[in-house]
Tab-separated table of C-alpha atoms in Angstrom:
chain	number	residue	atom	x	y	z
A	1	UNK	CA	-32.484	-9.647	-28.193
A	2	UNK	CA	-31.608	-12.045	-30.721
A	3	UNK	CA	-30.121	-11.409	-33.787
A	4	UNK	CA	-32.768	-11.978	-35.650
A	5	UNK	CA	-34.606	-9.823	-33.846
A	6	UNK	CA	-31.921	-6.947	-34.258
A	7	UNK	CA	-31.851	-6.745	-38.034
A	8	UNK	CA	-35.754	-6.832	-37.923
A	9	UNK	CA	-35.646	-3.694	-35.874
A	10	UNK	CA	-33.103	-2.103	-37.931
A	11	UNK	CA	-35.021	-2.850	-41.309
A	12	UNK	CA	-37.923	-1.395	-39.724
A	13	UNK	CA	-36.539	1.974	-38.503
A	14	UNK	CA	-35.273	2.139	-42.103
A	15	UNK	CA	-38.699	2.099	-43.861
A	16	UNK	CA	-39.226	4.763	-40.643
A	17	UNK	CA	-36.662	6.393	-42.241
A	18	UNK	CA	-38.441	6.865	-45.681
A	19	UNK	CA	-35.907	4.883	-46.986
A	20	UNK	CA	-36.916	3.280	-50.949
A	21	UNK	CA	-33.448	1.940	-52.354
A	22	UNK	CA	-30.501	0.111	-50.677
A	23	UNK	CA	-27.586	-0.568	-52.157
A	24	UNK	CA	-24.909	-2.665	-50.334
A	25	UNK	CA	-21.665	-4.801	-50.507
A	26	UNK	CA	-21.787	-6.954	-47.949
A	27	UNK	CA	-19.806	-7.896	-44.749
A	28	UNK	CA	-20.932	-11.045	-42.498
A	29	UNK	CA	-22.172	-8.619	-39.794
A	30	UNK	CA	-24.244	-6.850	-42.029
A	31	UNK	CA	-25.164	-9.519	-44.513
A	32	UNK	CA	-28.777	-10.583	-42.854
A	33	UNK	CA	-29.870	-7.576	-42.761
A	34	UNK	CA	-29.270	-6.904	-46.138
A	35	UNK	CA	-30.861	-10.508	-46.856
A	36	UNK	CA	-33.983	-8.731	-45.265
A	37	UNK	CA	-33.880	-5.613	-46.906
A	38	UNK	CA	-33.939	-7.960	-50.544
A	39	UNK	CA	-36.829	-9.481	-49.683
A	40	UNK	CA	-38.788	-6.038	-49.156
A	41	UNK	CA	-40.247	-4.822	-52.391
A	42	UNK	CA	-41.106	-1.634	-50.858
A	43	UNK	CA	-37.082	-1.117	-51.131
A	44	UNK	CA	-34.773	-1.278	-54.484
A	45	UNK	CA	-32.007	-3.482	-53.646
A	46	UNK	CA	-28.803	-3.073	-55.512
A	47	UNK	CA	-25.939	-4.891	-55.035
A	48	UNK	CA	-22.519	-3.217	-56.141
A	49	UNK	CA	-19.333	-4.449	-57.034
A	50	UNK	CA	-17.477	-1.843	-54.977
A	51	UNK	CA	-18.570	0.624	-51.971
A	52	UNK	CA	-17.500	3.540	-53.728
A	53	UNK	CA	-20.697	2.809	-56.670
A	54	UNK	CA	-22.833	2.681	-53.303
A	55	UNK	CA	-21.820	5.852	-52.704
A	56	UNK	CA	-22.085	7.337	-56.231
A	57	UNK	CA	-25.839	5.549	-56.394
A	58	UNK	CA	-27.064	6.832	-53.377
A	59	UNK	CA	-25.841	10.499	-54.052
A	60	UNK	CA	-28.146	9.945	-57.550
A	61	UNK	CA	-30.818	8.520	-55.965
A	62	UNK	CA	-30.355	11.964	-53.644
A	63	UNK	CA	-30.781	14.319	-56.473
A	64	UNK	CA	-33.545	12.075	-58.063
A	65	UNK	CA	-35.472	12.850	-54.952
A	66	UNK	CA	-34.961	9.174	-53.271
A	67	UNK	CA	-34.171	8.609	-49.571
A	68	UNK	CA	-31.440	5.755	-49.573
A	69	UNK	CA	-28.906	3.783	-47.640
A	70	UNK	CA	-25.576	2.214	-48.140
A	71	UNK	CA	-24.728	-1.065	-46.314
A	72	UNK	CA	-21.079	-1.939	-46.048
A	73	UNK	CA	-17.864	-3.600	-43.417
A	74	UNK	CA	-15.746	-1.088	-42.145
A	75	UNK	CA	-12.952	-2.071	-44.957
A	76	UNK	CA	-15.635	-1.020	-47.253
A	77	UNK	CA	-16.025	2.193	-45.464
A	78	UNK	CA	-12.415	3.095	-45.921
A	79	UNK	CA	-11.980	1.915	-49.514
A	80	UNK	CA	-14.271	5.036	-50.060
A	81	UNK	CA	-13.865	8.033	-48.347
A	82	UNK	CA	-12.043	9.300	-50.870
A	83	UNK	CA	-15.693	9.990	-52.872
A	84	UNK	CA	-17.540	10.650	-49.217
A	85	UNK	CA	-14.798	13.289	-49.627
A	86	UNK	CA	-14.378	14.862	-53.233
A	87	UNK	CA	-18.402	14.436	-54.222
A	88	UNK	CA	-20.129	14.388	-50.874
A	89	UNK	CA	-18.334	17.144	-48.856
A	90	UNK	CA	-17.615	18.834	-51.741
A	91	UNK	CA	-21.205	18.859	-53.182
A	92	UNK	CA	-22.564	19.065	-50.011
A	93	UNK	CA	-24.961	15.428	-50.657
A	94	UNK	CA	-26.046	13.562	-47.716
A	95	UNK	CA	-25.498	10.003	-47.702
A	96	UNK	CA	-26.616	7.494	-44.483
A	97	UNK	CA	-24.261	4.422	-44.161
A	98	UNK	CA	-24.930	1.553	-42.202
A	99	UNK	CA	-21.432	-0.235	-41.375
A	100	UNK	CA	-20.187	-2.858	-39.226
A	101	UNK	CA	-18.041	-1.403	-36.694
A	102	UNK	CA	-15.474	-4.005	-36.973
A	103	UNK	CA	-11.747	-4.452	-34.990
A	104	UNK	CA	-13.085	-3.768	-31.272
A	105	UNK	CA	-11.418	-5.152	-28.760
A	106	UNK	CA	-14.275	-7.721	-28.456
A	107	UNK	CA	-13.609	-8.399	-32.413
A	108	UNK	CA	-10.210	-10.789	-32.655
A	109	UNK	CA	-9.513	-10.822	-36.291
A	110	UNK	CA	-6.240	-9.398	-37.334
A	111	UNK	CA	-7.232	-7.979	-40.403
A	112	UNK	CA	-9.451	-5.930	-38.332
A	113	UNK	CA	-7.791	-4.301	-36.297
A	114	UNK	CA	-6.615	-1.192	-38.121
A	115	UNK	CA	-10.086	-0.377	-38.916
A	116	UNK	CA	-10.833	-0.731	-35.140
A	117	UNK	CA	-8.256	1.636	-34.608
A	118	UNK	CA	-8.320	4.167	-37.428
A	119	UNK	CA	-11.671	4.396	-38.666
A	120	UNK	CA	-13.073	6.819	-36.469
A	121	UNK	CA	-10.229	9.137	-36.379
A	122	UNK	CA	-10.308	9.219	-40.098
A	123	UNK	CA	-14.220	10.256	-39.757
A	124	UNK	CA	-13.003	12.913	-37.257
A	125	UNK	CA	-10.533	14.474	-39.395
A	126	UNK	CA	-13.212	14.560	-42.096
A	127	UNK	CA	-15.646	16.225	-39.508
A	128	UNK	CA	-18.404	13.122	-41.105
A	129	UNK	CA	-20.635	12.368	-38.331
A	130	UNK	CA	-21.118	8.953	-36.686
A	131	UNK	CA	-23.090	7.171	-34.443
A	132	UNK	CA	-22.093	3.883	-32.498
A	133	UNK	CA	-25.273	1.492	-31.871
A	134	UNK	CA	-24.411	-0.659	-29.073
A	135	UNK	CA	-27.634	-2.442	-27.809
A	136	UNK	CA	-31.042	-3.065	-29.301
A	137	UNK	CA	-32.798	-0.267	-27.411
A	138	UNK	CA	-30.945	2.013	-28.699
A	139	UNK	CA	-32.106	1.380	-32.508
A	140	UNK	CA	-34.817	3.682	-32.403
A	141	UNK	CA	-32.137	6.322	-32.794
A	142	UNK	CA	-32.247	5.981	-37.101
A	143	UNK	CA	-34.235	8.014	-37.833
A	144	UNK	CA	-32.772	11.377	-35.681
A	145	UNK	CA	-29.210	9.942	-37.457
A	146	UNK	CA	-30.666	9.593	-40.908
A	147	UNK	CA	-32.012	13.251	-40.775
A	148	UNK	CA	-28.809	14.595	-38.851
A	149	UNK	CA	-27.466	13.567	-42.001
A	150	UNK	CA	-29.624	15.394	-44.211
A	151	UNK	CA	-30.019	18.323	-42.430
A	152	UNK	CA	-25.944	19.073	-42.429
A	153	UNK	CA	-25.815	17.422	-46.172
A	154	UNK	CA	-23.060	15.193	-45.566
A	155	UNK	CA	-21.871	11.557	-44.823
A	156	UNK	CA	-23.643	9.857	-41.728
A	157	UNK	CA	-21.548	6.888	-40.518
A	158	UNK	CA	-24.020	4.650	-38.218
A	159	UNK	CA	-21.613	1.438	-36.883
A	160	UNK	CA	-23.038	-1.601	-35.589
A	161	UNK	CA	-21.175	-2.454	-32.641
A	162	UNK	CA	-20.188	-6.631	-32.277
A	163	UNK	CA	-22.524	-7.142	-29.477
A	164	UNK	CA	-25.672	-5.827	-31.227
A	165	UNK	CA	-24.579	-7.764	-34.237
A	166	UNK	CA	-23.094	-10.985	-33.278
A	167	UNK	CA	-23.966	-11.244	-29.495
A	168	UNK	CA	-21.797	-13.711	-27.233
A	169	UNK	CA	-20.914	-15.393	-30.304
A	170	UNK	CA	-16.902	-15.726	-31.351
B	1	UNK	CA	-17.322	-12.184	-76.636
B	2	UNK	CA	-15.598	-9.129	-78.953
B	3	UNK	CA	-11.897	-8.981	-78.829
B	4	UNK	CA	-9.753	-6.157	-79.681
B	5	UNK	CA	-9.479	-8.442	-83.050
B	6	UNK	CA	-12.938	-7.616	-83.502
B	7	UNK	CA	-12.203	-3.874	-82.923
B	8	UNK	CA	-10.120	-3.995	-85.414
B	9	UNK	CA	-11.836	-5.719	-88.352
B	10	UNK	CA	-14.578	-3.369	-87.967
B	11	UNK	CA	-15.056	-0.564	-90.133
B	12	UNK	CA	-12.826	2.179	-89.869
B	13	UNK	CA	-13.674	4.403	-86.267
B	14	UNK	CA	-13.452	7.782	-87.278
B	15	UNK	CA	-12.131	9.822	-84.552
B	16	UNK	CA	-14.502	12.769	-83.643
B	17	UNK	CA	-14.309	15.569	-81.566
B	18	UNK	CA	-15.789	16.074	-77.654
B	19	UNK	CA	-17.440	19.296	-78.133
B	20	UNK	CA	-18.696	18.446	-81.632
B	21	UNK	CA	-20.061	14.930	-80.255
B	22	UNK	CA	-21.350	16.793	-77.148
B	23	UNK	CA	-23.597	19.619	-79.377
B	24	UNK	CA	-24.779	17.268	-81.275
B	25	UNK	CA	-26.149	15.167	-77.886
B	26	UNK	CA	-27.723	17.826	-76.375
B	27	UNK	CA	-29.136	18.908	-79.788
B	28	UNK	CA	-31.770	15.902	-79.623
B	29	UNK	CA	-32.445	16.014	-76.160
B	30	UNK	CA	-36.699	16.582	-76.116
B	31	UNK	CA	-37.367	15.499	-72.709
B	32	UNK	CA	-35.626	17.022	-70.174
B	33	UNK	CA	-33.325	14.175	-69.921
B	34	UNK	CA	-30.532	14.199	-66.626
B	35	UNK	CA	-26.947	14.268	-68.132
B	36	UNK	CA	-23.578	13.680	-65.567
B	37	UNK	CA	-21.084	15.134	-67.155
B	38	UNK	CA	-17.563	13.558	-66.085
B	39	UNK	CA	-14.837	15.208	-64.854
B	40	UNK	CA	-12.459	17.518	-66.905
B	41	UNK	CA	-12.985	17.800	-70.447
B	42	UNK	CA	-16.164	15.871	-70.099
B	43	UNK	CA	-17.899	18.194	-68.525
B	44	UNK	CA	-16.466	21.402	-69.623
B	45	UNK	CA	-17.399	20.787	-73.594
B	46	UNK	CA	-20.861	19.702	-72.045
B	47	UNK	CA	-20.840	23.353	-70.422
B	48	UNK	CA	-19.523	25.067	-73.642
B	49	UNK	CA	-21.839	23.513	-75.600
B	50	UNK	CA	-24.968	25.271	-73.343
B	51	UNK	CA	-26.186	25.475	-70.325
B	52	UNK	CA	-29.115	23.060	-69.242
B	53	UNK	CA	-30.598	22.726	-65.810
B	54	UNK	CA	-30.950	18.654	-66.489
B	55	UNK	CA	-26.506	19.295	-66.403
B	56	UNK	CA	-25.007	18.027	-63.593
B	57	UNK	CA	-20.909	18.941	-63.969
B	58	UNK	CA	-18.984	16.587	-61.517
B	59	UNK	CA	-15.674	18.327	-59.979
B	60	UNK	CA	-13.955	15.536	-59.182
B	61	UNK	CA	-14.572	11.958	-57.446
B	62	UNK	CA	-13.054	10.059	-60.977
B	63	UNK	CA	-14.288	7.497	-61.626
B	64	UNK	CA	-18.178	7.464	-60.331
B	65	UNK	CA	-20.074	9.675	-63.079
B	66	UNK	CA	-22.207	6.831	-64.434
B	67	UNK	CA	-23.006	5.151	-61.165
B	68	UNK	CA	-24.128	8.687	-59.929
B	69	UNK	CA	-26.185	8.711	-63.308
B	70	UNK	CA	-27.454	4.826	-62.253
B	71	UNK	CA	-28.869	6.528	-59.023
B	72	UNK	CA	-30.311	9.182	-60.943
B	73	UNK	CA	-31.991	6.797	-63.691
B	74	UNK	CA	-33.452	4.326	-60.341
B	75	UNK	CA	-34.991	7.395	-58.687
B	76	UNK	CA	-36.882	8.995	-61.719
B	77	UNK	CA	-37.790	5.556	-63.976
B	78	UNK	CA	-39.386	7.763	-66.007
B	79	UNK	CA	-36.749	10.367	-67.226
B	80	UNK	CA	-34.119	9.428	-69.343
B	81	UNK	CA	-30.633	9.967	-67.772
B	82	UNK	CA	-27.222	9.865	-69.679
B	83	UNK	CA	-23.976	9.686	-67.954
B	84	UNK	CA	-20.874	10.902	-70.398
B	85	UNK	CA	-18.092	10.249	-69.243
B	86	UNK	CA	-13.877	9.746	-70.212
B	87	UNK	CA	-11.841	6.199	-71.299
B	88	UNK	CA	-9.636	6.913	-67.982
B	89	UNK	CA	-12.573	7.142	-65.465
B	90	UNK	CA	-14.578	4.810	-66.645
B	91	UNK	CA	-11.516	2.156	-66.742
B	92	UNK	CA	-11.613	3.076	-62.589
B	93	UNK	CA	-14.394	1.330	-62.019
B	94	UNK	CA	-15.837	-1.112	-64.749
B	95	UNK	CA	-17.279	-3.228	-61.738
B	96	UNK	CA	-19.814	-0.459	-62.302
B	97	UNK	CA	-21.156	-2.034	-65.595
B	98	UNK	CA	-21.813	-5.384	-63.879
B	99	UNK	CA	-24.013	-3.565	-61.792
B	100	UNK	CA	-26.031	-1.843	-64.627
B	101	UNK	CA	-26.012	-5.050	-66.635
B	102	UNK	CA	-27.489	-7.115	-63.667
B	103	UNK	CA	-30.544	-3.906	-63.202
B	104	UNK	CA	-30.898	-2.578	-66.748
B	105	UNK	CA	-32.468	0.318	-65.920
B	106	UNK	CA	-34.395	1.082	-69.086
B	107	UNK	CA	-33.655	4.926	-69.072
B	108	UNK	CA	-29.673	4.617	-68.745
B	109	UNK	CA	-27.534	5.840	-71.733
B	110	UNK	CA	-23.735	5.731	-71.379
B	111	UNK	CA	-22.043	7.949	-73.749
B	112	UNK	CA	-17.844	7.191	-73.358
B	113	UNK	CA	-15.720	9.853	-75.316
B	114	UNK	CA	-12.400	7.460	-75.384
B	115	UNK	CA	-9.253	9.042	-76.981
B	116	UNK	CA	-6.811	6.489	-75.143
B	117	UNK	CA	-5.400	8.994	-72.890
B	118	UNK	CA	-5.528	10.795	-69.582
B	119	UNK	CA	-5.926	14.288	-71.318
B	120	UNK	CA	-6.017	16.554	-68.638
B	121	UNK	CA	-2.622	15.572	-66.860
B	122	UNK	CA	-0.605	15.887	-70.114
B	123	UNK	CA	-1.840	12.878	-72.323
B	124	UNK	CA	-0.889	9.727	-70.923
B	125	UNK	CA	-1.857	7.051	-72.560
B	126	UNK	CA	-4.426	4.803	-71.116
B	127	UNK	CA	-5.075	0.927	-71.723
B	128	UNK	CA	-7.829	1.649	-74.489
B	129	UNK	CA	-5.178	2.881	-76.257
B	130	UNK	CA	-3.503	-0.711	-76.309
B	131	UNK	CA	-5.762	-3.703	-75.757
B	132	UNK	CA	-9.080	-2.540	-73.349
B	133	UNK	CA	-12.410	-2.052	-75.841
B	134	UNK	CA	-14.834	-0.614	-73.978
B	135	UNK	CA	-17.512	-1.909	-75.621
B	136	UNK	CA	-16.407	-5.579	-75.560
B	137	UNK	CA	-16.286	-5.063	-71.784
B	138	UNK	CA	-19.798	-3.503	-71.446
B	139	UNK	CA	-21.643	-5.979	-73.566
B	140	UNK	CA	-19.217	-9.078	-71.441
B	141	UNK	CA	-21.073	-7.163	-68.554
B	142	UNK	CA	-24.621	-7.489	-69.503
B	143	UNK	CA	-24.913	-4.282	-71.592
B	144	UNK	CA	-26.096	-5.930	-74.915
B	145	UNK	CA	-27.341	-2.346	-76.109
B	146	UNK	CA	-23.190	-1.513	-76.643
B	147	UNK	CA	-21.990	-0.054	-79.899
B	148	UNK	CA	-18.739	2.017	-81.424
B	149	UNK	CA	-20.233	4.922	-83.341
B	150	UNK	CA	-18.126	4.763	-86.671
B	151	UNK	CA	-18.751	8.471	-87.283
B	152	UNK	CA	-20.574	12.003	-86.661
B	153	UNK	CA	-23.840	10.112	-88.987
B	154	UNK	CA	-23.726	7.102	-87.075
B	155	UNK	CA	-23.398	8.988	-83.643
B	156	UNK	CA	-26.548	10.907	-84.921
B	157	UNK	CA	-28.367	7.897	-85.797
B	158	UNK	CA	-27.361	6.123	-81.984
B	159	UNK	CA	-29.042	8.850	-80.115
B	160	UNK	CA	-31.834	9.761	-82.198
B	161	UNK	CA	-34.238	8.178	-79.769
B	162	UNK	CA	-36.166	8.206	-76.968
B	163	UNK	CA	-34.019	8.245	-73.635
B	164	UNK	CA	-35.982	7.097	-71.436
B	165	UNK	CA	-36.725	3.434	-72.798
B	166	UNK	CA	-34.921	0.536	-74.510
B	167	UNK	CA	-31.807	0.686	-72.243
B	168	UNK	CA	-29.847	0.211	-70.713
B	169	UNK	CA	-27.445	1.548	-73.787
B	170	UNK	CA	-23.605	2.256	-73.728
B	171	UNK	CA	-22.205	4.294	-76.774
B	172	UNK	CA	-18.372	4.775	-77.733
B	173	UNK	CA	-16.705	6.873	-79.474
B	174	UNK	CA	-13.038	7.572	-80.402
B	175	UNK	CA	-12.313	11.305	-80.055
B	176	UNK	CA	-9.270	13.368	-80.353
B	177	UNK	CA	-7.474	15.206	-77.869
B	178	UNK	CA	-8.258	18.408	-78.317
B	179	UNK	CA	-8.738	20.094	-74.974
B	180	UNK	CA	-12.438	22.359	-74.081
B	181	UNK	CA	-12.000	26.394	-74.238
B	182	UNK	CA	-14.106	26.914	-71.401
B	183	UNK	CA	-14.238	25.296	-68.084
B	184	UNK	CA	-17.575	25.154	-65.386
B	185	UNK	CA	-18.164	27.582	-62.506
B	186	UNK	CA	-16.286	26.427	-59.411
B	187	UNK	CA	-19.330	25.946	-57.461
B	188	UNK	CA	-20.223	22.486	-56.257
B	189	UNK	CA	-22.984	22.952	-53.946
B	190	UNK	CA	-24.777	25.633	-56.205
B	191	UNK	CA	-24.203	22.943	-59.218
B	192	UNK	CA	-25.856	20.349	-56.941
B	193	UNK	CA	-28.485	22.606	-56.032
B	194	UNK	CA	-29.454	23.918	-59.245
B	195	UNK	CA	-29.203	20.401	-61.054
B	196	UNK	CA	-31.695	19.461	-58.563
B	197	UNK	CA	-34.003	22.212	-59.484
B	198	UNK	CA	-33.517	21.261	-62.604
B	199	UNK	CA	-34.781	17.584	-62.375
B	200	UNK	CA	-37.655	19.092	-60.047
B	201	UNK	CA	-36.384	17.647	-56.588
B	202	UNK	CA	-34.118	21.127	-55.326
B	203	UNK	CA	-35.944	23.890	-53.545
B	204	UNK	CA	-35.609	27.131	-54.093
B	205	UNK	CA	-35.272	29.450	-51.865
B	206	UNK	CA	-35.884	32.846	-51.010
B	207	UNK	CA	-32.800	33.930	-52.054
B	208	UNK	CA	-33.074	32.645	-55.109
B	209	UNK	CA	-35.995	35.374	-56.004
């Protein structure tokens, strides 16, 4: 499936999903799709100058009553668990991220590779659930993620895995 | 773009107090308007003051009280929402005021209770005590509706208004350091939960009677 084609299916599961406001800051993996999810006016956009406000926006839009999702890189991811920590696990709020699942083995970027390594221990140790998508077919998953995450009101890490985003390309 | 300069020449800021500042808010709420309360002081004087079920009282997380109120404000257009929150949090993440200048959400008030320190931890000083003006920085970020409230009158006047129109707004204030009496119950998900009842999104349950 071509990328094109991926992010389509993604954006689609998410208005499956209920979802009605997005906020994001975005990494290159994850950028189209947030490109696509801009040009939906069933879905509030907003961009944010740092993941943690994603976080914080979504958790409103949560008590307002709004289904939402937060698009970020894995750096992103660990710049806030911190607040997935003190307000979401403490509060008990869901929240649904969508995050590039960056520093595989198949992903050759030094400044990478500690999130490769480290990111989903971290979630472990928080006891946040995740969910690796690897291959198009397996999008259709979203939706039993998105209300995992609601029903145990807490953080819901859903990674993008290199091949689903980026293909053969290097 | 206003400069600490411009801080200064204004008229004298009288310094105020939290809980006064915070009784006199909730006084001319009509509408069942949201408030985040920030951490520490914030939201302690905003639980002294009275309980409402529109109170949300954040236990920790510094730093994200208004973009939690920004969430709040998108998902109910139609209620007004006020975030009040400290100098010291808000200085965590001014990227924050970007974001509400780009949206202006129309029902957004900011209410900042700056007295130049971290109170909580024992008073240190923070960098609105030396050269950071809050309000210079909101309105540099798109928040035109940004204003130092010279005293208890002026306050008044500032929120004697609808919330849920004509924003986004930010208001400042200089306050002293007088710490609250009273501090919230420790009870984060019940908070949650009830705040949500409160803005007509939580369910209640059986238990609940």
């Amino acid at each position: 499936m071509a990328s094109m084609d991926v992010n389509a299916g993604l954006h689609e599961q998410l208005t499956k999903c209920g979802i009605t406001l997005a906020a994001s800051l975005p990494d290159d993996w994850v950028a189209p799709l947030i490109q696509r999810i801009e040009g939906d006016n069933a879905i509030r956009h907003v961009p944010v100058a740092r993941e943690a406000e994603a976080i914080a926006i979504c958790s409103g839009a949560f008590f307002g009553g709004v289904r939402s999702v937060a698009l970020m890189g894995a750096t992103g991811l660990l710049t806030c668990t911190g607040e997935l920590a003190t307000l979401n696990l403490r509060h008990a709020i869901p929240v649904f991220l969508i995050v590039s699942q960056r520093g595989t083995i198949d992903d050759q970027r030094i400044y990478q590779e500690v999130q490769g390594r480290r990111t989903k221990p971290l979630l472990d140790m928080f006891d946040f659930p995740y969910h690796v998508v690897e291959r198009p077919e397996d999008i259709g998953c979203i939706p039993d993620c998105y209300e995992t995450s609601r029903l145990q009101k807490r953080p819901f890490v859903l990674f993008l895995a290199r091949q689903l985003m980026k293909g053969d390309v290097r | 773009m206003a400069t600490k300069n411009d801080l200064a020449s204004q008229p004298a800021l009288k310094v105020m107090n939290r809980r006064d500042l915070s009784k006199r808010l909730v006084a001319k709420l009509k509408r069942d308007e949201a408030i985040i309360g920030g951490i520490g002081n914030t939201n302690f004087d905003l639980w002294a003051v009275g309980h409402r079920p529109q109170n949300f009282y954040m236990l920790g997380s510094m730093g994200i009280t208004v973009p939690i109120a920004l969430g709040v404000a998108l998902a109910q257009p139609d209620r007004g929402v006020i975030a009040i929150e400290g100098d010291g949090s808000l200085l965590m993440s001014l990227g924050c005021l970007a974001t509400i200048g780009m949206l202006q959400p129309r029902n957004l008030t900011i209410v900042v209770m700056d007295n130049g320190m971290y109170e909580i931890t024992g008073r240190q000083k923070t960098a609105t005590h030396a050269t950071s003006d809050i309000v210079a920085i909101a309105r540099g970020a798109g928040i035109e509706n940004s204003v130092w409230a010279r005293d208890e009158a002026h306050f008044d006047q500032l929120i004697d208004r609808r919330f849920d129109e004509g924003g986004p707004h930010l208001i400042a204030v200089k306050i002293d350091d007088e710490h609250a009496t009273e501090q919230t119950p420790r009870d984060p998900a019940l908070i949650r939960q009830r705040f949500m009842q409160g803005i007509g999104t939580g369910r209640k349950s059986a238990l609940d009677g």
